[in-house]
Amino acid sequence: MATKRQSVHGQWSSRWAFVLAATGSAVGLGNIWKFPYIAGENGGGAFVLVYLVCICLIGVPIMMAEIMLGRRGRQNPVMTMETLAKEEGRSTHWRLLGLMGVLAGFFILSYYSVIAGWALSYIFQSASGAFVGSSAETVGKIFGDLVSTPETLLLWHTLFMVMTMLVVARGVRSGLEKAVTWLMPGLFLILVLLVGYAMAEGSFAEGVNFLFSADFSKLNWGSVLIAMGHAFFTLSLGMGAIMIYGSYLPEKVSIAKTSFMVAAADTTVALLAGLAIFPIVFVNDLAPGSGPGLVFQTLPIAFGQMPGGLIVGTLFFVMLVFAAWSSSISLIEPAVTWLVEKKTMTRGKACVVSGIATWLLGIVTVLSFNKWSFEFTFAGHKKTEGLFDMLDILTANIMLPLGGLLIAIFAGWQMAKTSSIDELGMESTDLSYRMWRFLVRYVTPVAVIIIMLKAIGIL
Ligand code: PFF
């Protein structure tokens, strides 16, 4: 058994702190902004079903693998992969997997922060009553004005990046852990209120029907790839965020149990978000498949028409910001720890450096909605937001599944059985261990490879 290392950044105070932090990372714009609109674009029920299968068969096993690698390596993803590869007598090139993760987190945060900036600005729009009684046209104009003005987008993007880096700079216990202890309960409370509101005021049955009745004719391999990519994205897998959170996990905490809890909480939030949003969309006769504008363009029209819409709308965007904030800190944590451990920077300096780099890259997304916008087609959908859409596709549909595939190969094929048994705290005869190993060795790699090849038309 390897001697147990300790992370220089400290540890979560308990297993609950880890569950909250990992759930905070998982629950984000992906659940509340992205999931409803991609489910809408890909026909609802059948897509949701594929997504749920991906969560169970690919998501949970990869999450266990990532936490396991993180806790065993107890360093940033790059050095963790290097150290573990050495220990297992494998090529130290595995560190490139960690590096791809650090890079993916930095790419994702660059656009994530711009979208979170929209949500920030919408808190103020909504609270000021801008949507009350507004027509679709007026709401469309508010959204149009926001995305067509680079200076405004940049301002909100800057504010959100500052909020993110302020938390990260304070470290694991007084930064990340403290933030999620406030944000997550707040988020759940608002979500439950919103679902209650949708039940009382929306076409709840129609919403349920849209999310859960499967029409497979709408499904193609492109949508399957999007569903799988989203399973990775929503669980924060394939890029080292969960790995770095695992590196702060106390010994002895059961990795399998905590992974189930996090995946279940994340899925519940995505489905509840759908159940809060679609009934309101349907009762106002709006379209569910309206793309990234769904919660920013379609939903505010509904809020403007409904009783109590000002408060409900404002709460909705507060919830969206909470969700984005607790995720953004995990997107940049791998890069920050890498700068601290590898480049021997202080945490403060590492935050400034990575924050500025991400902020700069975010300008690409800011301009994608206006000056630099261009169109292309992906998986049968017309994409209009040029480089932003490309960054999203590159990260969610290529880098994360590829990262997940390599993590599965490392954990399943490169690591000795004794190492994974030791770190997961299981017996080789346990059914759960055997299932996990079977899934990471065969099911995940085969599924990821087939889906990716099918989606690009090679198979
Ligand atoms: N899981 C987050 C969401 O659903 O919004 C996004 C995310 C966070 C992706 C952290 C990847 C990651 F490492």
Coordinates of C-alpha atoms and ligand atoms in Angstrom, one line a residue:
M1 CA 0.0 0.0 0.0
A2 CA 1.3 3.4 -1.0
T3 CA 2.1 5.8 1.9
K4 CA -0.8 8.2 2.2
R5 CA -0.1 11.7 0.9
Q6 CA -1.7 14.9 2.1
S7 CA -2.8 17.8 -0.1
V8 CA -0.9 21.0 0.7
H9 CA -4.2 22.8 0.3
G10 CA -5.8 21.0 3.3
Q11 CA -9.0 18.9 3.4
W12 CA -12.8 19.3 3.5
S13 CA -14.0 19.3 7.1
S14 CA -16.3 16.3 6.6
R15 CA -17.7 14.1 4.0
W16 CA -20.8 16.3 3.9
A17 CA -18.6 19.2 3.0
F18 CA -17.3 17.2 0.1
V19 CA -20.8 16.2 -1.0
L20 CA -21.9 19.8 -0.9
A21 CA -18.9 21.0 -2.8
A22 CA -19.1 18.3 -5.4
T23 CA -22.8 18.9 -5.8
G24 CA -22.1 22.6 -6.0
S25 CA -19.7 21.9 -8.8
A26 CA -22.1 19.6 -10.6
V27 CA -25.2 21.7 -10.2
G28 CA -24.7 24.7 -12.4
L29 CA -25.7 26.5 -15.6
G30 CA -25.6 23.0 -17.1
N31 CA -28.6 22.0 -15.1
I32 CA -30.7 25.1 -15.2
W33 CA -29.7 26.9 -18.4
K34 CA -28.3 24.2 -20.7
F35 CA -30.2 21.0 -19.8
P36 CA -33.7 22.4 -20.5
Y37 CA -32.8 23.9 -23.8
I38 CA -30.8 21.0 -25.2
A39 CA -33.6 18.6 -24.0
G40 CA -36.0 21.0 -25.8
E41 CA -33.9 21.1 -29.0
N42 CA -33.5 17.3 -29.0
G43 CA -37.1 16.4 -28.6
G44 CA -37.5 16.0 -24.8
G45 CA -38.2 12.5 -23.3
A46 CA -36.1 10.2 -25.5
F47 CA -33.1 12.6 -25.0
V48 CA -33.7 12.7 -21.3
L49 CA -33.7 8.9 -21.2
V50 CA -30.4 8.6 -23.0
Y51 CA -28.9 11.2 -20.7
L52 CA -30.1 9.3 -17.6
V53 CA -28.6 6.1 -18.9
C54 CA -25.3 7.9 -19.5
I55 CA -25.4 9.3 -15.9
C56 CA -25.8 5.8 -14.5
L57 CA -23.5 3.7 -16.7
I58 CA -20.8 6.3 -17.5
G59 CA -21.2 9.2 -15.1
V60 CA -21.2 7.4 -11.7
P61 CA -18.3 5.0 -12.5
I62 CA -16.2 7.9 -13.9
M63 CA -17.0 10.0 -10.9
M64 CA -15.8 7.2 -8.6
A65 CA -12.6 6.8 -10.7
E66 CA -11.9 10.6 -10.6
I67 CA -12.4 10.9 -6.9
M68 CA -10.3 7.8 -6.3
L69 CA -7.4 9.1 -8.5
G70 CA -7.7 12.5 -6.8
R71 CA -7.6 11.2 -3.3
R72 CA -4.7 8.9 -4.1
G73 CA -2.6 11.5 -5.8
R74 CA -3.6 14.4 -3.5
Q75 CA -2.2 17.0 -5.9
N76 CA -3.4 19.0 -8.9
P77 CA -4.6 16.8 -11.8
V78 CA -1.3 17.1 -13.8
M79 CA 0.9 16.0 -10.9
T80 CA -1.6 13.5 -9.6
M81 CA -1.6 11.7 -12.9
E82 CA 2.1 11.8 -13.2
T83 CA 2.7 10.5 -9.6
L84 CA 0.1 7.7 -10.0
A85 CA 1.4 6.7 -13.4
K86 CA 4.9 6.4 -11.9
E87 CA 3.6 4.4 -9.0
E88 CA 1.9 2.0 -11.3
G89 CA 5.0 1.7 -13.5
R90 CA 3.3 3.4 -16.4
S91 CA 4.3 6.2 -18.8
T92 CA 4.5 9.6 -17.1
H93 CA 2.8 11.0 -20.3
W94 CA -0.4 10.4 -18.4
R95 CA 0.2 13.8 -17.0
L96 CA -1.0 15.2 -20.3
L97 CA -4.5 13.9 -19.3
G98 CA -4.3 16.2 -16.3
L99 CA -3.1 19.0 -18.5
M100 CA -6.0 18.6 -20.9
G101 CA -8.2 18.8 -17.8
V102 CA -6.7 22.1 -16.6
L103 CA -7.1 23.5 -20.1
A104 CA -10.7 22.3 -20.4
G105 CA -11.6 24.0 -17.1
F106 CA -10.0 27.2 -18.2
F107 CA -11.8 27.1 -21.6
I108 CA -15.2 26.3 -20.0
L109 CA -14.9 29.0 -17.4
S110 CA -14.1 31.6 -20.1
Y111 CA -17.6 31.2 -21.6
Y112 CA -19.4 30.0 -18.5
S113 CA -18.5 33.3 -16.8
V114 CA -20.1 35.3 -19.7
I115 CA -23.3 33.4 -19.4
A116 CA -23.3 33.7 -15.6
G117 CA -22.9 37.4 -16.3
W118 CA -26.2 37.4 -18.2
A119 CA -27.8 35.8 -15.2
L120 CA -26.3 38.5 -12.9
S121 CA -27.6 41.3 -15.1
Y122 CA -31.1 39.6 -15.2
I123 CA -31.3 39.7 -11.4
F124 CA -31.4 43.4 -11.7
Q125 CA -33.6 43.5 -14.8
S126 CA -36.1 41.3 -13.2
A127 CA -36.1 43.0 -9.8
S128 CA -36.5 46.4 -11.4
G129 CA -39.7 45.2 -13.0
A130 CA -38.4 45.3 -16.6
F131 CA -40.3 42.1 -17.5
V132 CA -43.6 42.9 -15.8
G133 CA -46.4 42.9 -18.4
S134 CA -43.8 42.9 -21.2
S135 CA -44.5 41.5 -24.7
A136 CA -42.3 38.9 -26.3
E137 CA -40.9 41.7 -28.4
T138 CA -39.8 43.8 -25.4
V139 CA -38.2 40.9 -23.7
G140 CA -36.5 39.9 -26.9
K141 CA -35.2 43.5 -27.1
I142 CA -33.8 43.4 -23.6
F143 CA -31.9 40.2 -24.4
G144 CA -30.9 41.5 -27.8
D145 CA -29.5 44.7 -26.3
L146 CA -27.6 42.8 -23.7
V147 CA -25.9 40.3 -26.1
S148 CA -25.2 42.9 -28.8
T149 CA -23.4 45.3 -26.5
P150 CA -19.8 43.9 -25.9
E151 CA -19.1 46.5 -23.1
T152 CA -22.1 45.4 -21.1
L153 CA -21.3 41.7 -21.5
L154 CA -17.7 42.5 -20.5
L155 CA -18.8 44.3 -17.4
W156 CA -20.9 41.4 -16.1
H157 CA -18.3 38.9 -17.1
T158 CA -15.7 40.8 -15.2
L159 CA -17.9 41.0 -12.1
F160 CA -18.6 37.3 -12.1
M161 CA -14.9 36.5 -12.6
V162 CA -14.0 38.7 -9.6
M163 CA -16.7 36.9 -7.5
T164 CA -15.2 33.5 -8.5
M165 CA -11.6 34.4 -7.8
L166 CA -12.5 36.0 -4.5
V167 CA -13.8 32.7 -3.2
V168 CA -11.0 30.6 -4.7
A169 CA -8.3 32.9 -3.3
R170 CA -9.5 32.1 0.2
G171 CA -8.6 28.4 -0.1
V172 CA -10.4 25.1 0.5
R173 CA -11.9 25.6 3.9
S174 CA -12.6 29.3 4.2
G175 CA -13.2 29.8 0.5
L176 CA -14.8 26.9 -1.4
E177 CA -16.3 25.1 1.6
K178 CA -17.8 28.2 3.1
A179 CA -19.3 29.4 -0.2
V180 CA -21.1 26.1 -0.9
T181 CA -22.4 25.9 2.7
W182 CA -24.4 29.0 1.9
L183 CA -25.1 28.7 -1.8
M184 CA -26.4 25.1 -2.0
P185 CA -29.1 25.3 0.7
G186 CA -30.2 28.6 -0.8
L187 CA -30.3 27.1 -4.3
F188 CA -32.4 24.1 -3.2
L189 CA -34.8 26.3 -1.3
I190 CA -35.4 28.5 -4.3
L191 CA -35.8 25.5 -6.6
V192 CA -38.4 23.9 -4.5
L193 CA -40.3 27.2 -4.3
L194 CA -40.2 27.5 -8.1
V195 CA -41.4 23.9 -8.7
G196 CA -44.3 24.6 -6.3
Y197 CA -45.1 27.8 -8.3
A198 CA -44.9 25.8 -11.6
M199 CA -47.3 23.2 -10.2
A200 CA -49.8 25.9 -9.1
E201 CA -49.6 28.3 -12.0
G202 CA -48.1 26.4 -15.0
S203 CA -49.2 23.5 -17.3
F204 CA -47.5 21.0 -15.0
A205 CA -48.8 17.9 -16.8
E206 CA -47.6 19.1 -20.1
G207 CA -44.2 19.8 -18.7
V208 CA -44.0 16.3 -17.2
N209 CA -45.2 14.8 -20.4
F210 CA -42.5 16.7 -22.4
L211 CA -39.7 15.6 -20.1
F212 CA -40.7 12.0 -19.7
S213 CA -42.6 10.7 -22.7
A214 CA -40.0 9.4 -25.2
D215 CA -40.3 9.8 -28.9
F216 CA -37.3 8.0 -30.4
S217 CA -37.9 9.3 -33.9
K218 CA -36.4 12.6 -32.8
L219 CA -33.1 11.0 -31.7
N220 CA -30.0 10.6 -33.9
W221 CA -26.4 9.9 -33.0
G222 CA -25.7 13.6 -32.8
S223 CA -28.3 13.9 -30.0
V224 CA -26.8 10.8 -28.3
L225 CA -23.4 12.5 -28.3
I226 CA -24.9 15.7 -27.0
A227 CA -26.7 13.6 -24.2
M228 CA -23.4 11.9 -23.3
G229 CA -21.4 15.1 -23.5
H230 CA -24.0 16.7 -21.2
A231 CA -23.7 13.8 -18.7
F232 CA -20.0 14.6 -18.4
F233 CA -20.6 18.4 -18.3
T234 CA -23.3 18.3 -15.7
L235 CA -21.4 16.0 -13.4
S236 CA -18.2 18.1 -13.9
L237 CA -16.4 15.0 -15.1
G238 CA -13.5 14.4 -17.5
M239 CA -11.5 17.5 -16.6
G240 CA -10.1 17.1 -13.1
A241 CA -12.6 19.3 -11.2
I242 CA -13.9 16.3 -9.3
M243 CA -10.4 14.9 -9.1
I244 CA -9.1 18.0 -7.3
Y245 CA -12.1 18.0 -5.0
G246 CA -11.3 14.3 -4.4
S247 CA -7.8 15.3 -3.4
Y248 CA -9.3 17.2 -0.4
L249 CA -11.4 14.2 0.7
P250 CA -10.6 12.7 4.1
E251 CA -9.5 9.1 4.2
K252 CA -12.0 6.4 4.9
V253 CA -15.0 8.3 3.4
S254 CA -16.8 5.9 1.0
I255 CA -16.2 7.1 -2.5
A256 CA -19.0 4.9 -4.0
K257 CA -21.6 6.3 -1.6
T258 CA -20.6 9.9 -2.0
S259 CA -20.5 9.5 -5.9
F260 CA -24.1 8.2 -5.9
M261 CA -25.2 11.0 -3.7
V262 CA -23.7 13.7 -5.9
A263 CA -25.0 12.1 -9.1
A264 CA -28.5 11.7 -7.6
A265 CA -28.5 15.3 -6.3
D266 CA -27.4 16.7 -9.7
T267 CA -29.9 14.7 -11.7
T268 CA -32.7 15.7 -9.3
V269 CA -31.9 19.3 -9.7
A270 CA -31.8 19.1 -13.5
L271 CA -35.2 17.3 -13.6
L272 CA -36.7 19.8 -11.1
A273 CA -35.3 22.7 -13.1
G274 CA -37.1 21.2 -16.1
L275 CA -40.2 20.8 -14.1
A276 CA -40.0 24.4 -12.9
I277 CA -39.4 25.8 -16.4
F278 CA -41.4 23.8 -19.0
P279 CA -44.8 24.2 -17.3
I280 CA -44.3 28.0 -17.3
V281 CA -43.2 27.9 -20.9
F282 CA -46.2 25.8 -22.0
V283 CA -48.8 27.7 -20.1
N284 CA -47.8 30.8 -22.0
D285 CA -47.8 29.0 -25.4
L286 CA -44.0 29.5 -25.8
A287 CA -41.6 27.1 -27.7
P288 CA -39.5 24.7 -25.6
G289 CA -36.7 24.3 -28.2
S290 CA -35.6 27.9 -28.5
G291 CA -32.0 27.3 -27.8
P292 CA -29.7 29.1 -25.3
G293 CA -32.3 31.9 -25.1
L294 CA -34.8 29.6 -23.4
V295 CA -34.2 30.9 -19.8
F296 CA -33.2 34.4 -20.8
Q297 CA -35.7 35.1 -23.6
T298 CA -38.6 32.7 -23.2
L299 CA -38.9 32.4 -19.5
P300 CA -38.9 36.2 -18.8
I301 CA -41.9 36.6 -21.1
A302 CA -43.7 34.0 -18.9
F303 CA -42.6 35.8 -15.7
G304 CA -43.9 39.1 -17.1
Q305 CA -47.3 37.6 -17.6
M306 CA -47.7 35.7 -14.4
P307 CA -48.9 36.6 -10.9
G308 CA -45.9 37.2 -8.6
G309 CA -43.6 37.1 -11.7
L310 CA -41.4 39.8 -10.4
I311 CA -40.4 38.0 -7.3
V312 CA -40.4 34.5 -8.9
G313 CA -38.3 35.8 -11.8
T314 CA -35.8 37.5 -9.6
L315 CA -35.4 34.4 -7.4
F316 CA -34.9 32.3 -10.5
F317 CA -32.0 34.4 -11.6
V318 CA -30.5 34.5 -8.1
M319 CA -30.7 30.7 -8.1
L320 CA -28.9 30.6 -11.5
V321 CA -26.1 32.8 -10.2
F322 CA -25.7 30.7 -7.1
A323 CA -25.5 27.5 -9.2
A324 CA -23.0 29.1 -11.6
W325 CA -20.9 30.4 -8.8
S326 CA -20.5 27.1 -6.9
S327 CA -19.5 25.5 -10.3
S328 CA -17.1 28.2 -11.5
I329 CA -14.9 27.8 -8.4
S330 CA -14.4 24.2 -9.3
L331 CA -13.6 25.0 -12.9
I332 CA -10.6 27.1 -12.0
E333 CA -9.4 25.2 -8.9
P334 CA -7.4 22.6 -11.0
A335 CA -5.5 25.5 -12.8
V336 CA -4.9 27.3 -9.5
T337 CA -3.5 24.3 -7.7
W338 CA -1.3 23.5 -10.6
L339 CA 0.2 27.0 -10.6
V340 CA 0.7 26.7 -6.8
E341 CA 2.2 23.3 -6.8
K342 CA 4.1 23.2 -10.1
K343 CA 5.0 26.9 -10.5
T344 CA 5.3 27.5 -6.8
M345 CA 3.1 30.6 -6.8
T346 CA 1.1 31.7 -3.7
R347 CA -2.6 30.9 -4.0
G348 CA -3.3 34.6 -4.3
K349 CA -1.0 35.1 -7.2
A350 CA -2.2 31.9 -8.9
C351 CA -5.7 33.3 -8.7
V352 CA -4.8 36.6 -10.2
V353 CA -2.9 34.9 -13.1
S354 CA -5.5 32.3 -13.9
G355 CA -8.3 34.8 -13.4
I356 CA -6.9 37.3 -15.8
A357 CA -6.1 34.6 -18.4
T358 CA -9.7 33.3 -18.2
W359 CA -11.1 36.8 -18.3
L360 CA -9.1 37.5 -21.4
L361 CA -10.3 34.4 -23.2
G362 CA -13.8 35.3 -22.2
I363 CA -13.6 38.2 -24.5
V364 CA -13.9 35.7 -27.4
T365 CA -17.3 34.7 -26.1
V366 CA -18.3 38.2 -25.5
L367 CA -17.6 39.0 -29.1
S368 CA -19.2 35.8 -30.4
F369 CA -22.6 37.2 -29.8
N370 CA -22.1 40.4 -31.7
K371 CA -19.0 41.5 -33.7
W372 CA -17.6 38.0 -34.4
S373 CA -20.8 36.0 -34.7
F374 CA -21.1 33.5 -37.6
E375 CA -23.2 30.4 -38.3
F376 CA -22.5 26.7 -38.7
T377 CA -24.3 23.5 -38.3
F378 CA -23.6 20.8 -35.6
A379 CA -25.5 17.6 -35.1
G380 CA -28.3 18.9 -37.2
H381 CA -28.7 22.2 -35.3
K382 CA -27.9 25.6 -36.7
K383 CA -25.4 27.3 -34.4
T384 CA -25.3 31.1 -34.7
E385 CA -22.8 32.1 -32.0
G386 CA -19.6 31.2 -33.8
L387 CA -16.6 30.7 -31.5
F388 CA -18.7 30.5 -28.3
D389 CA -20.6 27.5 -29.8
M390 CA -17.3 26.0 -31.0
L391 CA -15.8 26.3 -27.5
D392 CA -18.9 24.7 -26.0
I393 CA -18.8 21.8 -28.5
L394 CA -15.0 21.4 -28.2
T395 CA -15.2 21.2 -24.4
A396 CA -18.5 19.4 -23.7
N397 CA -18.6 17.1 -26.6
I398 CA -14.9 16.4 -27.3
M399 CA -12.5 17.2 -24.4
L400 CA -14.7 16.0 -21.5
P401 CA -15.7 12.7 -23.1
L402 CA -12.1 12.1 -24.2
G403 CA -10.9 13.0 -20.7
G404 CA -13.5 10.6 -19.2
L405 CA -12.4 7.9 -21.6
L406 CA -8.8 8.2 -20.6
I407 CA -9.6 8.3 -16.9
A408 CA -11.6 5.1 -17.4
I409 CA -8.7 3.5 -19.2
F410 CA -6.2 4.5 -16.5
A411 CA -8.4 3.4 -13.6
G412 CA -9.5 0.2 -15.3
W413 CA -6.5 -1.0 -17.2
Q414 CA -3.4 0.8 -16.0
M415 CA -3.9 0.8 -12.3
A416 CA -3.3 -2.4 -10.4
K417 CA -6.5 -4.0 -9.1
T418 CA -4.9 -3.8 -5.6
S419 CA -4.5 -0.1 -5.9
S420 CA -8.2 0.6 -6.8
I421 CA -9.4 -1.8 -4.2
D422 CA -7.3 -0.1 -1.6
E423 CA -8.4 3.4 -2.5
L424 CA -12.1 2.7 -3.0
G425 CA -12.0 0.8 0.3
M426 CA -13.8 -2.3 -1.1
E427 CA -13.1 -6.0 -1.4
S428 CA -12.3 -7.6 -4.7
T429 CA -15.3 -9.9 -4.2
D430 CA -17.7 -7.1 -3.5
L431 CA -20.4 -6.9 -6.2
S432 CA -20.2 -3.2 -6.2
Y433 CA -16.4 -3.3 -6.9
R434 CA -16.9 -5.9 -9.7
M435 CA -19.6 -3.8 -11.3
W436 CA -17.5 -0.7 -11.1
R437 CA -14.5 -2.3 -12.6
F438 CA -16.6 -3.9 -15.4
L439 CA -18.1 -0.5 -16.2
V440 CA -14.9 1.4 -16.3
R441 CA -13.0 -1.3 -18.2
Y442 CA -15.5 -2.1 -20.9
V443 CA -18.8 -0.1 -20.9
T444 CA -17.4 3.4 -20.6
P445 CA -14.6 3.2 -23.1
V446 CA -16.7 1.3 -25.7
A447 CA -19.7 3.6 -25.2
V448 CA -17.6 6.8 -25.5
I449 CA -15.8 5.6 -28.6
I450 CA -18.9 4.3 -30.4
I451 CA -20.9 7.4 -29.7
M452 CA -18.1 9.8 -30.7
L453 CA -17.4 7.8 -34.0
K454 CA -21.1 7.5 -34.8
A455 CA -21.6 11.2 -34.2
I456 CA -18.9 12.2 -36.6
G457 CA -20.1 9.7 -39.1
I458 CA -17.1 7.3 -39.1
L459 CA -19.0 4.3 -37.9
Ligands
PFF1 N1 -21.2 20.9 -13.9 C1 -21.3 22.3 -14.2 C2 -22.7 22.6 -14.8 O1 -23.5 21.6 -15.0 O2 -23.0 23.7 -15.0 C3 -20.3 22.7 -15.2 C4 -18.9 22.2 -15.0 C5 -18.3 22.5 -13.8 C6 -18.3 21.4 -15.9 C7 -17.1 22.0 -13.5 C8 -17.1 20.9 -15.7 C9 -16.5 21.1 -14.5 F1 -15.3 20.6 -14.2

